[in-house]
Amino acid sequence: MNLFADIRSAVIEALDAMVAAGALPAGLDMTAVAVEPPRDAAHGDMATNAAMVLAKPAALAPRAIAEDLAARLAADPRLTHAEVAGPGFINLRLAPSVWQAVVQTALRAGADFGRSTLGQGQRVNVEFVSANPTGPMHVGHTRGAVFGDALAALLAFSGHDVTREYYINDGGAQVDVLARSAYERYREANGLEPEIREGLYPGDYLIPVGEALKAKYGASLLDQPESVWLEDIRSFATEAMMAMIRDDLALLGVKMDVFSSEKALYGTGQIEAAIETLRGMGLIYDGVLEPPKGKTPEDWEPREQTLFRSTAHGDDVDRPVKKSDGSWTYFAPDIAYHYNKVQRGFDALIDVFGADHGGYVKRMKAAVSALSGGRVPLDIKLIQLVKLWKNGAPFKMSKRAGTFVTLRDVVEQAGADVTRFVMLTRKNDAALDFDFDKVLDQSKDNPVFYVQYAHARISSVLRKAVEAGVAVDDATLAGQDLTGLTHPAELQLARKIAEWPRLVEIAAKSNEPHRVAFYLYELASDLHSLWNRGNDDSTLRFVQEGDATTTQAKIALARATGVVISAGLAILGVTPVEEMR
RNA sequence: GGCCCCGUAGCUCAGGGGAUAGAGCGACCGCCUCCUAAGCGGUAGGUCGCAGGUUCGAAUCCUGCCGGGGCCGCCA
């Protein structure tokens, strides 16, 4: 399915033949042999570095290896040229029939074109969002949600068994604050003046929670001490917040497989068990940390704490798991939670965190490394800030001023498709500008519409063909003779389609779904380019009046492009449009 | 002070150790009697922050420095 991998196999076979013929020594490590698209298209369709990589271990001149290898490769019917160039590259040019066959492959595979078994069914847990259940999701969570969901889809497409998981931080002090805030709204619902003291959550979103509490408890909790109502209201409010967050996620089209509760770890011995497991490895001890160098906090005083020897697994300092009063730090349940994920049998873990959690990466990796005996890799993807722009100026957010922008605000203004695509137009670790004016702009300046427009144009020619009485169902197109597709612009588009399976593999290996968005932009560009050539050269139009056979061949190419665009958009969670009028 | 991320064209950013480093925007010059011009073609624009190192080969890997951002025991 991956043409680059196919040709690489041919290169390896030719190298093996050279070994058999005594032209190369036996036992060479060929893992570094690559077949890639050259940076400069003038160099051909593909290039291999085999001669340069093998020159040293074989103790031969790169050009000597290259000449021999190129001669052998030239015998492959798929290759029209195999030439030595530069310091020892072999530039390969593929026969048009190869590219034409790719179009047919794409049409036959449909939405599965590019799907691979790379992951070999490995069970991967992608934990993302995990927003505190204390309020609605804001724009920063949105990027993490889109990223995590697209990454999960990408990994699933690449043959992994993926679990999307949300960790509910419902065990810490912040949910007590939520409960107290909700209690004030409950008092308000009963006609009393709420006291939203400093440190409580002032948001309006708790007003309906207060009313719901009144409906449930009437006036029975008024003037009662906190000890009476805290636990009940906390769980009530937390559930209400999670319901809201689920709604927010649904707006974006994100569906979690598992919600895990921090609170559920307490009182069940899971935290203790995780810590004891570490203790059994000699990684837990009581000690006093050094103060941070340079900037010692004013109130610093040495205190004995229970520490995790994370330095044994790559961290810079050991980390406390218990506060000086003996209660757990937030890190302890995190350890237990990750231990839980390891015990559930995942082969790999991925955490998607906000960039402000960058300081926890090493300790979390240390914990997973220790608790899994190094068996389970943990990759932590940090999501950088989203800077909002509106009317040409940065949009300042402030929780206190009530101007922070929620996920709902963004999706209601921009739409889920636009929001998702734009959020993936940057690497996860680069800051992203989200400009409310630009994301809705319907021009080529907006990558979302550029890609959608390409898909719409493809749908348009399909409709035109049907109007002209030409059969353009996928089965007909896939069986079509495509030998007429020989124009450079047509072959260029076919080449781009051929890159899709390889792109998916690269993106999946690096956990970088943004690569899909960039690829789709390039693919759309090649489609638009070919389309416009039809203006100057009418033989390049997809619909050829009075020539059903040629029309079908050209539309096969267009349709294959559409198949890849919709497959790519599906990974990003974006719906392809059929028309844009 | 330590750790993490970033530094690539005027701007916003791609770029898995490969050749003469790319795209979009902005600038300039062109293209609709015709499948959607919501688009396309072309020109100009670079010491890939700096200096070393590894390598046949470095924007890419390593070290040090410079600049920007983030984080740094008893908040999650």
XYZ file of C-alpha atoms in Angstrom, chain A residues 298-555:
258
model
C 10.445 33.589 51.455
C 8.781 31.077 53.694
C 11.073 28.212 52.882
C 11.957 25.963 55.744
C 13.311 22.450 55.547
C 10.655 19.834 56.240
C 10.789 16.113 56.236
C 8.478 14.594 53.623
C 7.888 11.231 52.035
C 9.748 11.374 48.751
C 9.791 9.413 45.496
C 13.282 8.767 44.219
C 12.387 9.910 40.712
C 16.022 10.744 40.072
C 16.581 7.008 39.697
C 14.443 7.228 36.552
C 15.711 10.385 34.932
C 14.203 13.200 36.980
C 16.310 16.079 38.248
C 15.223 16.019 41.884
C 13.199 13.637 44.000
C 9.545 14.544 44.419
C 7.287 14.601 47.470
C 4.334 12.244 47.533
C 3.172 13.307 51.003
C 2.839 16.767 52.454
C 4.444 17.549 55.785
C 1.059 17.005 57.459
C 0.995 13.464 56.162
C -1.674 13.867 53.480
C -0.968 12.960 49.868
C 0.323 15.511 47.412
C -1.473 15.710 44.075
C 1.396 13.668 42.659
C 0.455 10.571 44.677
C -2.932 9.971 43.032
C -1.348 10.760 39.676
C 1.131 7.970 40.325
C -1.676 5.630 41.333
C -3.694 6.581 38.281
C -0.828 5.879 35.915
C -0.131 2.633 37.753
C -3.760 1.783 37.141
C -3.304 2.438 33.421
C -0.229 0.219 33.359
C -2.121 -2.536 35.174
C -4.944 -2.340 32.679
C -2.461 -3.676 30.179
C -1.789 -0.754 27.864
C 1.310 -1.097 25.728
C 1.854 2.635 25.541
C 0.560 5.696 27.354
C 0.156 9.201 26.036
C -0.695 12.198 28.207
C -1.797 15.459 26.654
C -1.037 18.303 29.067
C -1.110 22.062 28.940
C 2.350 23.542 28.503
C 2.190 24.956 32.032
C 2.494 21.368 33.245
C 5.866 20.983 31.564
C 7.495 20.699 34.973
C 5.697 17.405 35.659
C 6.847 15.557 32.585
C 9.997 14.047 34.044
C 8.454 12.928 37.298
C 5.485 11.352 35.541
C 7.754 9.509 33.141
C 9.893 8.419 36.070
C 6.844 7.019 37.855
C 5.630 5.084 34.818
C 9.109 3.842 34.064
C 9.469 2.533 37.617
C 5.983 1.070 37.918
C 6.061 -0.696 34.565
C 9.626 -1.890 34.893
C 10.453 0.150 31.819
C 7.937 -1.830 29.769
C 5.399 0.902 29.012
C 6.552 4.061 27.265
C 4.852 7.286 28.279
C 4.844 10.123 25.772
C 3.690 13.460 27.090
C 2.527 16.010 24.549
C 2.487 19.576 25.792
C -0.079 21.883 24.240
C 0.992 25.488 23.927
C -1.189 28.518 24.447
C -3.911 29.688 22.120
C -3.815 33.429 21.536
C -7.173 34.786 20.582
C -7.573 37.666 18.157
C -10.636 39.656 17.355
C -11.027 42.761 15.195
C -7.315 42.800 14.543
C -6.319 42.964 18.191
C -5.388 40.401 20.822
C -8.374 39.360 22.848
C -7.422 39.567 26.511
C -8.927 36.946 28.725
C -9.521 37.390 32.393
C -11.446 35.080 34.656
C -11.961 37.883 37.132
C -13.391 40.250 34.530
C -15.533 37.435 33.205
C -14.037 37.766 29.724
C -12.512 34.331 29.423
C -13.571 32.567 26.291
C -15.171 29.185 26.603
C -15.110 26.276 24.219
C -18.795 26.932 23.637
C -18.081 30.548 22.647
C -15.532 29.413 20.096
C -17.557 26.576 18.613
C -20.740 28.604 18.418
C -18.955 31.358 16.533
C -16.585 29.372 14.343
C -18.237 25.964 14.109
C -16.733 22.656 15.188
C -15.127 21.868 11.826
C -13.327 25.177 11.539
C -12.280 25.127 15.170
C -10.856 21.655 14.875
C -8.926 22.273 11.677
C -7.462 25.577 12.820
C -6.384 24.082 16.138
C -4.336 21.558 14.171
C -2.555 24.031 11.905
C 0.335 24.291 14.336
C 2.603 21.822 16.030
C 1.341 21.089 19.531
C 4.353 22.724 21.148
C 4.083 25.995 19.226
C 1.752 28.791 20.280
C -1.303 29.170 18.076
C -3.093 32.294 16.956
C -6.838 31.880 16.702
C -8.276 34.889 14.905
C -12.068 34.966 14.943
C -12.114 37.115 11.812
C -9.738 35.012 9.784
C -11.054 31.561 10.621
C -14.409 32.454 9.120
C -12.896 34.071 6.056
C -13.913 32.159 2.944
C -10.794 32.577 0.877
C -7.560 30.790 0.173
C -6.022 32.677 3.114
C -7.950 30.301 5.294
C -6.564 26.760 5.091
C -9.832 25.226 6.235
C -11.729 26.629 3.308
C -8.884 26.006 0.923
C -9.061 22.295 1.657
C -12.854 22.244 1.799
C -13.046 24.106 -1.480
C -10.907 21.462 -3.142
C -13.283 18.794 -1.917
C -16.268 20.823 -3.069
C -14.785 21.220 -6.530
C -14.281 17.482 -6.780
C -17.898 16.929 -5.793
C -18.829 19.486 -8.404
C -17.167 17.667 -11.287
C -18.749 14.438 -10.153
C -22.141 16.102 -10.368
C -21.295 17.539 -13.780
C -20.318 14.122 -15.034
C -23.528 12.586 -13.778
C -25.466 15.350 -15.519
C -23.615 14.457 -18.701
C -24.721 10.880 -18.305
C -21.303 9.479 -17.381
C -21.060 6.744 -14.766
C -18.734 7.882 -11.983
C -19.431 5.477 -9.143
C -16.263 4.309 -7.393
C -16.465 0.762 -8.743
C -16.656 1.986 -12.328
C -13.867 4.486 -11.794
C -11.592 1.952 -10.107
C -11.889 -0.358 -13.084
C -11.155 2.399 -15.551
C -8.184 2.379 -17.904
C -6.066 5.266 -16.631
C -3.234 5.140 -19.151
C -4.426 8.459 -20.514
C -3.404 10.238 -17.318
C 0.057 11.318 -18.356
C 0.152 15.084 -18.072
C 2.726 16.291 -15.508
C 0.059 18.095 -13.503
C -2.048 14.946 -13.365
C 0.893 12.791 -12.379
C 1.883 15.328 -9.755
C -1.515 14.970 -8.127
C -1.239 11.177 -8.271
C 2.191 11.405 -6.628
C 0.730 13.432 -3.819
C -1.972 10.844 -3.337
C 0.728 8.171 -3.197
C 2.398 10.014 -0.328
C -0.664 9.693 1.902
C 0.050 6.254 3.411
C 3.601 7.292 4.153
C 2.487 10.576 5.681
C 0.107 8.742 7.982
C 2.902 6.486 9.185
C 5.240 9.385 9.870
C 2.573 11.354 11.681
C 1.583 8.345 13.785
C 5.153 7.465 14.702
C 5.788 10.973 15.983
C 2.320 11.478 17.501
C 1.889 14.600 15.374
C -1.577 14.934 13.855
C -0.813 18.445 12.583
C 1.111 16.812 9.750
C -2.177 15.581 8.358
C -3.505 19.139 8.165
C -0.401 20.366 6.364
C -0.500 17.459 3.954
C -4.140 18.106 3.107
C -3.264 21.696 2.306
C -0.604 20.535 -0.131
C -2.919 17.983 -1.685
C -5.608 20.629 -2.120
C -3.032 22.889 -3.704
C -2.145 20.276 -6.326
C -5.830 19.788 -7.083
C -6.447 23.516 -7.495
C -3.373 23.772 -9.680
C -4.562 21.055 -12.021
C -8.033 22.525 -12.034
C -6.782 25.885 -13.162
C -4.675 24.423 -15.909
C -8.002 23.409 -17.370
C -8.601 27.111 -17.989
C -5.680 27.341 -20.398
C -5.742 23.798 -21.706
C -9.220 22.400 -22.076
C -7.880 18.846 -22.482
C -7.002 18.975 -18.773
C -10.560 19.524 -17.627
C -12.051 16.668 -15.722
C -15.247 16.602 -17.738
C -14.495 16.020 -21.427
C -17.599 16.639 -23.410
C -18.664 13.716 -25.566
C -15.851 11.471 -24.327
C -17.108 9.345 -21.461
C -14.005 7.165 -21.275
C -11.553 10.030 -20.914
C -13.885 11.776 -18.509
C -14.012 8.686 -16.335
C -10.238 8.425 -16.228
C -9.823 12.059 -15.241
C -12.605 11.885 -12.714
